[in-house]
Amino acid sequence: MALYSDKVMDHFRNPRNVGVIEDANGIGEVGNAKCGDIMKMYLKIEDDIISDVKFETFGCGSAIASSSMATELIKGKSIDDAMQLTNKAVAEALDGLPDYKMHCSVLAEEAIKSALEDYHKKKEK
Ligand code: FES
């Protein structure tokens, strides 16, 4: 069996939603201390719905595929739904990741949560 699924390869080669949202109202940045990879997530939230999402990932192929898939999974969803997204759901949507690459999908979950926290903090101000 191939190490990576077709979906992982597709999202790695043609990542969706790459870039920056200039007027994002939720931004999250997380890193994995062990591998040094970094992921930044930009959310545009209107009426509690994620109307746009973009990411920048400086990391391995699995991290890029995970962030791409994660953005697809939360786009158009409510902030509550986005908060429920787990790294497992991201990996499943990619038809699986090798065990030793599961931590790359954790980065995507954490980046989204961090961006949502940033949104709530900004809203309180
Ligand atoms: Fe660092 Fe994949 S090896 S996120």
JSON list of C-alpha atoms and ligand atoms in Angstrom, two decimals:
[
{"chain": "A", "resi": 1, "resn": "MET", "atom": "CA", "xyz": [0.00, 0.00, 0.00]},
{"chain": "A", "resi": 2, "resn": "ALA", "atom": "CA", "xyz": [1.22, 3.49, -0.74]},
{"chain": "A", "resi": 3, "resn": "LEU", "atom": "CA", "xyz": [2.38, 5.44, 2.28]},
{"chain": "A", "resi": 4, "resn": "TYR", "atom": "CA", "xyz": [0.09, 8.37, 1.50]},
{"chain": "A", "resi": 5, "resn": "SER", "atom": "CA", "xyz": [-3.48, 8.26, 0.21]},
{"chain": "A", "resi": 6, "resn": "ASP", "atom": "CA", "xyz": [-4.43, 9.90, -3.09]},
{"chain": "A", "resi": 7, "resn": "LYS", "atom": "CA", "xyz": [-6.26, 12.57, -1.12]},
{"chain": "A", "resi": 8, "resn": "VAL", "atom": "CA", "xyz": [-3.16, 13.46, 0.91]},
{"chain": "A", "resi": 9, "resn": "MET", "atom": "CA", "xyz": [-1.13, 13.71, -2.29]},
{"chain": "A", "resi": 10, "resn": "ASP", "atom": "CA", "xyz": [-3.83, 15.80, -3.96]},
{"chain": "A", "resi": 11, "resn": "HIS", "atom": "CA", "xyz": [-4.08, 18.30, -1.08]},
{"chain": "A", "resi": 12, "resn": "PHE", "atom": "CA", "xyz": [-0.30, 18.41, -0.76]},
{"chain": "A", "resi": 13, "resn": "ARG", "atom": "CA", "xyz": [0.21, 19.15, -4.47]},
{"chain": "A", "resi": 14, "resn": "ASN", "atom": "CA", "xyz": [-2.83, 21.44, -4.86]},
{"chain": "A", "resi": 15, "resn": "PRO", "atom": "CA", "xyz": [-3.52, 22.86, -1.43]},
{"chain": "A", "resi": 16, "resn": "ARG", "atom": "CA", "xyz": [-6.86, 24.69, -1.15]},
{"chain": "A", "resi": 17, "resn": "ASN", "atom": "CA", "xyz": [-7.20, 28.09, 0.52]},
{"chain": "A", "resi": 18, "resn": "VAL", "atom": "CA", "xyz": [-3.52, 28.98, 0.73]},
{"chain": "A", "resi": 19, "resn": "GLY", "atom": "CA", "xyz": [-2.75, 32.59, 1.57]},
{"chain": "A", "resi": 20, "resn": "VAL", "atom": "CA", "xyz": [-3.59, 35.46, 3.85]},
{"chain": "A", "resi": 21, "resn": "ILE", "atom": "CA", "xyz": [-6.88, 37.20, 4.64]},
{"chain": "A", "resi": 22, "resn": "GLU", "atom": "CA", "xyz": [-6.02, 40.87, 5.10]},
{"chain": "A", "resi": 23, "resn": "ASP", "atom": "CA", "xyz": [-9.10, 41.70, 7.16]},
{"chain": "A", "resi": 24, "resn": "ALA", "atom": "CA", "xyz": [-9.26, 38.42, 9.08]},
{"chain": "A", "resi": 25, "resn": "ASN", "atom": "CA", "xyz": [-10.96, 38.73, 12.47]},
{"chain": "A", "resi": 26, "resn": "GLY", "atom": "CA", "xyz": [-9.42, 35.55, 13.87]},
{"chain": "A", "resi": 27, "resn": "ILE", "atom": "CA", "xyz": [-5.77, 34.58, 13.42]},
{"chain": "A", "resi": 28, "resn": "GLY", "atom": "CA", "xyz": [-4.03, 31.62, 15.00]},
{"chain": "A", "resi": 29, "resn": "GLU", "atom": "CA", "xyz": [-0.45, 30.49, 14.81]},
{"chain": "A", "resi": 30, "resn": "VAL", "atom": "CA", "xyz": [0.85, 27.24, 16.22]},
{"chain": "A", "resi": 31, "resn": "GLY", "atom": "CA", "xyz": [4.03, 25.27, 15.95]},
{"chain": "A", "resi": 32, "resn": "ASN", "atom": "CA", "xyz": [5.37, 21.85, 16.73]},
{"chain": "A", "resi": 33, "resn": "ALA", "atom": "CA", "xyz": [8.51, 22.23, 18.81]},
{"chain": "A", "resi": 34, "resn": "LYS", "atom": "CA", "xyz": [9.85, 18.81, 17.77]},
{"chain": "A", "resi": 35, "resn": "CYS", "atom": "CA", "xyz": [9.79, 19.17, 14.00]},
{"chain": "A", "resi": 36, "resn": "GLY", "atom": "CA", "xyz": [9.81, 22.98, 13.92]},
{"chain": "A", "resi": 37, "resn": "ASP", "atom": "CA", "xyz": [6.83, 23.19, 11.57]},
{"chain": "A", "resi": 38, "resn": "ILE", "atom": "CA", "xyz": [4.55, 26.23, 11.79]},
{"chain": "A", "resi": 39, "resn": "MET", "atom": "CA", "xyz": [0.95, 26.76, 10.72]},
{"chain": "A", "resi": 40, "resn": "LYS", "atom": "CA", "xyz": [-0.94, 30.02, 10.54]},
{"chain": "A", "resi": 41, "resn": "MET", "atom": "CA", "xyz": [-4.72, 30.15, 10.09]},
{"chain": "A", "resi": 42, "resn": "TYR", "atom": "CA", "xyz": [-6.79, 33.20, 9.07]},
{"chain": "A", "resi": 43, "resn": "LEU", "atom": "CA", "xyz": [-10.55, 33.29, 9.63]},
{"chain": "A", "resi": 44, "resn": "LYS", "atom": "CA", "xyz": [-13.12, 35.74, 8.36]},
{"chain": "A", "resi": 45, "resn": "ILE", "atom": "CA", "xyz": [-16.17, 35.31, 10.55]},
{"chain": "A", "resi": 46, "resn": "GLU", "atom": "CA", "xyz": [-19.51, 36.97, 9.82]},
{"chain": "A", "resi": 47, "resn": "ASP", "atom": "CA", "xyz": [-22.63, 36.31, 11.93]},
{"chain": "A", "resi": 48, "resn": "ASP", "atom": "CA", "xyz": [-20.90, 33.36, 13.62]},
{"chain": "A", "resi": 49, "resn": "ILE", "atom": "CA", "xyz": [-20.25, 31.72, 10.23]},
{"chain": "A", "resi": 50, "resn": "ILE", "atom": "CA", "xyz": [-16.78, 31.15, 8.80]},
{"chain": "A", "resi": 51, "resn": "SER", "atom": "CA", "xyz": [-17.22, 32.95, 5.51]},
{"chain": "A", "resi": 52, "resn": "ASP", "atom": "CA", "xyz": [-13.58, 32.63, 4.50]},
{"chain": "A", "resi": 53, "resn": "VAL", "atom": "CA", "xyz": [-10.49, 30.81, 5.70]},
{"chain": "A", "resi": 54, "resn": "LYS", "atom": "CA", "xyz": [-6.90, 30.75, 4.50]},
{"chain": "A", "resi": 55, "resn": "PHE", "atom": "CA", "xyz": [-3.68, 29.28, 5.79]},
{"chain": "A", "resi": 56, "resn": "GLU", "atom": "CA", "xyz": [0.07, 29.45, 5.53]},
{"chain": "A", "resi": 57, "resn": "THR", "atom": "CA", "xyz": [1.99, 26.35, 6.51]},
{"chain": "A", "resi": 58, "resn": "PHE", "atom": "CA", "xyz": [5.75, 26.09, 6.73]},
{"chain": "A", "resi": 59, "resn": "GLY", "atom": "CA", "xyz": [6.05, 22.40, 7.25]},
{"chain": "A", "resi": 60, "resn": "CYS", "atom": "CA", "xyz": [5.91, 18.88, 5.97]},
{"chain": "A", "resi": 61, "resn": "GLY", "atom": "CA", "xyz": [3.61, 17.56, 3.26]},
{"chain": "A", "resi": 62, "resn": "SER", "atom": "CA", "xyz": [1.20, 16.03, 5.77]},
{"chain": "A", "resi": 63, "resn": "ALA", "atom": "CA", "xyz": [0.90, 19.36, 7.58]},
{"chain": "A", "resi": 64, "resn": "ILE", "atom": "CA", "xyz": [0.12, 21.11, 4.29]},
{"chain": "A", "resi": 65, "resn": "ALA", "atom": "CA", "xyz": [-2.45, 18.47, 3.30]},
{"chain": "A", "resi": 66, "resn": "SER", "atom": "CA", "xyz": [-3.98, 18.60, 6.81]},
{"chain": "A", "resi": 67, "resn": "SER", "atom": "CA", "xyz": [-4.33, 22.37, 6.81]},
{"chain": "A", "resi": 68, "resn": "SER", "atom": "CA", "xyz": [-5.80, 22.34, 3.30]},
{"chain": "A", "resi": 69, "resn": "MET", "atom": "CA", "xyz": [-8.38, 19.69, 4.26]},
{"chain": "A", "resi": 70, "resn": "ALA", "atom": "CA", "xyz": [-9.15, 21.43, 7.57]},
{"chain": "A", "resi": 71, "resn": "THR", "atom": "CA", "xyz": [-9.95, 24.71, 5.78]},
{"chain": "A", "resi": 72, "resn": "GLU", "atom": "CA", "xyz": [-12.29, 22.84, 3.43]},
{"chain": "A", "resi": 73, "resn": "LEU", "atom": "CA", "xyz": [-14.03, 21.21, 6.38]},
{"chain": "A", "resi": 74, "resn": "ILE", "atom": "CA", "xyz": [-14.76, 24.46, 8.25]},
{"chain": "A", "resi": 75, "resn": "LYS", "atom": "CA", "xyz": [-15.50, 26.84, 5.37]},
{"chain": "A", "resi": 76, "resn": "GLY", "atom": "CA", "xyz": [-19.13, 27.97, 5.54]},
{"chain": "A", "resi": 77, "resn": "LYS", "atom": "CA", "xyz": [-19.62, 26.28, 8.92]},
{"chain": "A", "resi": 78, "resn": "SER", "atom": "CA", "xyz": [-20.58, 27.88, 12.22]},
{"chain": "A", "resi": 79, "resn": "ILE", "atom": "CA", "xyz": [-17.89, 28.73, 14.75]},
{"chain": "A", "resi": 80, "resn": "ASP", "atom": "CA", "xyz": [-19.34, 26.07, 17.06]},
{"chain": "A", "resi": 81, "resn": "ASP", "atom": "CA", "xyz": [-18.97, 23.40, 14.37]},
{"chain": "A", "resi": 82, "resn": "ALA", "atom": "CA", "xyz": [-15.42, 24.56, 13.63]},
{"chain": "A", "resi": 83, "resn": "MET", "atom": "CA", "xyz": [-14.55, 24.31, 17.33]},
{"chain": "A", "resi": 84, "resn": "GLN", "atom": "CA", "xyz": [-15.59, 20.63, 17.25]},
{"chain": "A", "resi": 85, "resn": "LEU", "atom": "CA", "xyz": [-13.21, 19.73, 14.43]},
{"chain": "A", "resi": 86, "resn": "THR", "atom": "CA", "xyz": [-10.70, 17.17, 15.59]},
{"chain": "A", "resi": 87, "resn": "ASN", "atom": "CA", "xyz": [-7.40, 16.14, 14.08]},
{"chain": "A", "resi": 88, "resn": "LYS", "atom": "CA", "xyz": [-8.88, 12.66, 13.71]},
{"chain": "A", "resi": 89, "resn": "ALA", "atom": "CA", "xyz": [-11.67, 13.99, 11.51]},
{"chain": "A", "resi": 90, "resn": "VAL", "atom": "CA", "xyz": [-9.09, 15.81, 9.37]},
{"chain": "A", "resi": 91, "resn": "ALA", "atom": "CA", "xyz": [-7.01, 12.64, 9.00]},
{"chain": "A", "resi": 92, "resn": "GLU", "atom": "CA", "xyz": [-10.11, 10.58, 8.18]},
{"chain": "A", "resi": 93, "resn": "ALA", "atom": "CA", "xyz": [-11.18, 13.09, 5.54]},
{"chain": "A", "resi": 94, "resn": "LEU", "atom": "CA", "xyz": [-7.73, 12.59, 4.00]},
{"chain": "A", "resi": 95, "resn": "ASP", "atom": "CA", "xyz": [-8.33, 8.81, 3.96]},
{"chain": "A", "resi": 96, "resn": "GLY", "atom": "CA", "xyz": [-5.79, 8.43, 6.74]},
{"chain": "A", "resi": 97, "resn": "LEU", "atom": "CA", "xyz": [-2.26, 9.45, 7.63]},
{"chain": "A", "resi": 98, "resn": "PRO", "atom": "CA", "xyz": [0.59, 7.18, 8.69]},
{"chain": "A", "resi": 99, "resn": "ASP", "atom": "CA", "xyz": [0.72, 6.86, 12.50]},
{"chain": "A", "resi": 100, "resn": "TYR", "atom": "CA", "xyz": [3.94, 8.80, 12.79]},
{"chain": "A", "resi": 101, "resn": "LYS", "atom": "CA", "xyz": [2.37, 11.65, 10.81]},
{"chain": "A", "resi": 102, "resn": "MET", "atom": "CA", "xyz": [-0.78, 12.01, 12.92]},
{"chain": "A", "resi": 103, "resn": "HIS", "atom": "CA", "xyz": [0.81, 14.87, 14.87]},
{"chain": "A", "resi": 104, "resn": "CYS", "atom": "CA", "xyz": [0.79, 16.92, 11.65]},
{"chain": "A", "resi": 105, "resn": "SER", "atom": "CA", "xyz": [-3.03, 16.86, 11.67]},
{"chain": "A", "resi": 106, "resn": "VAL", "atom": "CA", "xyz": [-2.97, 17.98, 15.32]},
{"chain": "A", "resi": 107, "resn": "LEU", "atom": "CA", "xyz": [-1.35, 21.19, 14.14]},
{"chain": "A", "resi": 108, "resn": "ALA", "atom": "CA", "xyz": [-4.40, 21.90, 11.93]},
{"chain": "A", "resi": 109, "resn": "GLU", "atom": "CA", "xyz": [-6.84, 21.36, 14.79]},
{"chain": "A", "resi": 110, "resn": "GLU", "atom": "CA", "xyz": [-4.77, 23.58, 17.09]},
{"chain": "A", "resi": 111, "resn": "ALA", "atom": "CA", "xyz": [-4.38, 26.34, 14.50]},
{"chain": "A", "resi": 112, "resn": "ILE", "atom": "CA", "xyz": [-8.15, 26.55, 13.99]},
{"chain": "A", "resi": 113, "resn": "LYS", "atom": "CA", "xyz": [-8.82, 26.55, 17.75]},
{"chain": "A", "resi": 114, "resn": "SER", "atom": "CA", "xyz": [-6.21, 29.23, 18.26]},
{"chain": "A", "resi": 115, "resn": "ALA", "atom": "CA", "xyz": [-7.76, 31.41, 15.50]},
{"chain": "A", "resi": 116, "resn": "LEU", "atom": "CA", "xyz": [-11.22, 30.96, 17.06]},
{"chain": "A", "resi": 117, "resn": "GLU", "atom": "CA", "xyz": [-9.85, 31.96, 20.48]},
{"chain": "A", "resi": 118, "resn": "ASP", "atom": "CA", "xyz": [-8.32, 35.04, 18.91]},
{"chain": "A", "resi": 119, "resn": "TYR", "atom": "CA", "xyz": [-11.71, 35.89, 17.37]},
{"chain": "A", "resi": 120, "resn": "HIS", "atom": "CA", "xyz": [-13.46, 35.61, 20.76]},
{"chain": "A", "resi": 121, "resn": "LYS", "atom": "CA", "xyz": [-10.77, 37.72, 22.44]},
{"chain": "A", "resi": 122, "resn": "LYS", "atom": "CA", "xyz": [-11.08, 40.47, 19.84]},
{"chain": "A", "resi": 123, "resn": "LYS", "atom": "CA", "xyz": [-14.86, 40.40, 20.14]},
{"chain": "A", "resi": 124, "resn": "GLU", "atom": "CA", "xyz": [-14.72, 40.91, 23.91]},
{"chain": "A", "resi": 125, "resn": "LYS", "atom": "CA", "xyz": [-12.66, 44.07, 23.51]},
{"chain": "B", "resi": 1, "resn": "FES", "atom": "FE1", "xyz": [6.10, 18.54, 11.49]},
{"chain": "B", "resi": 1, "resn": "FES", "atom": "FE2", "xyz": [4.52, 17.13, 9.98]},
{"chain": "B", "resi": 1, "resn": "FES", "atom": "S1", "xyz": [6.56, 16.68, 10.50]},
{"chain": "B", "resi": 1, "resn": "FES", "atom": "S2", "xyz": [4.03, 18.85, 11.15]}
]
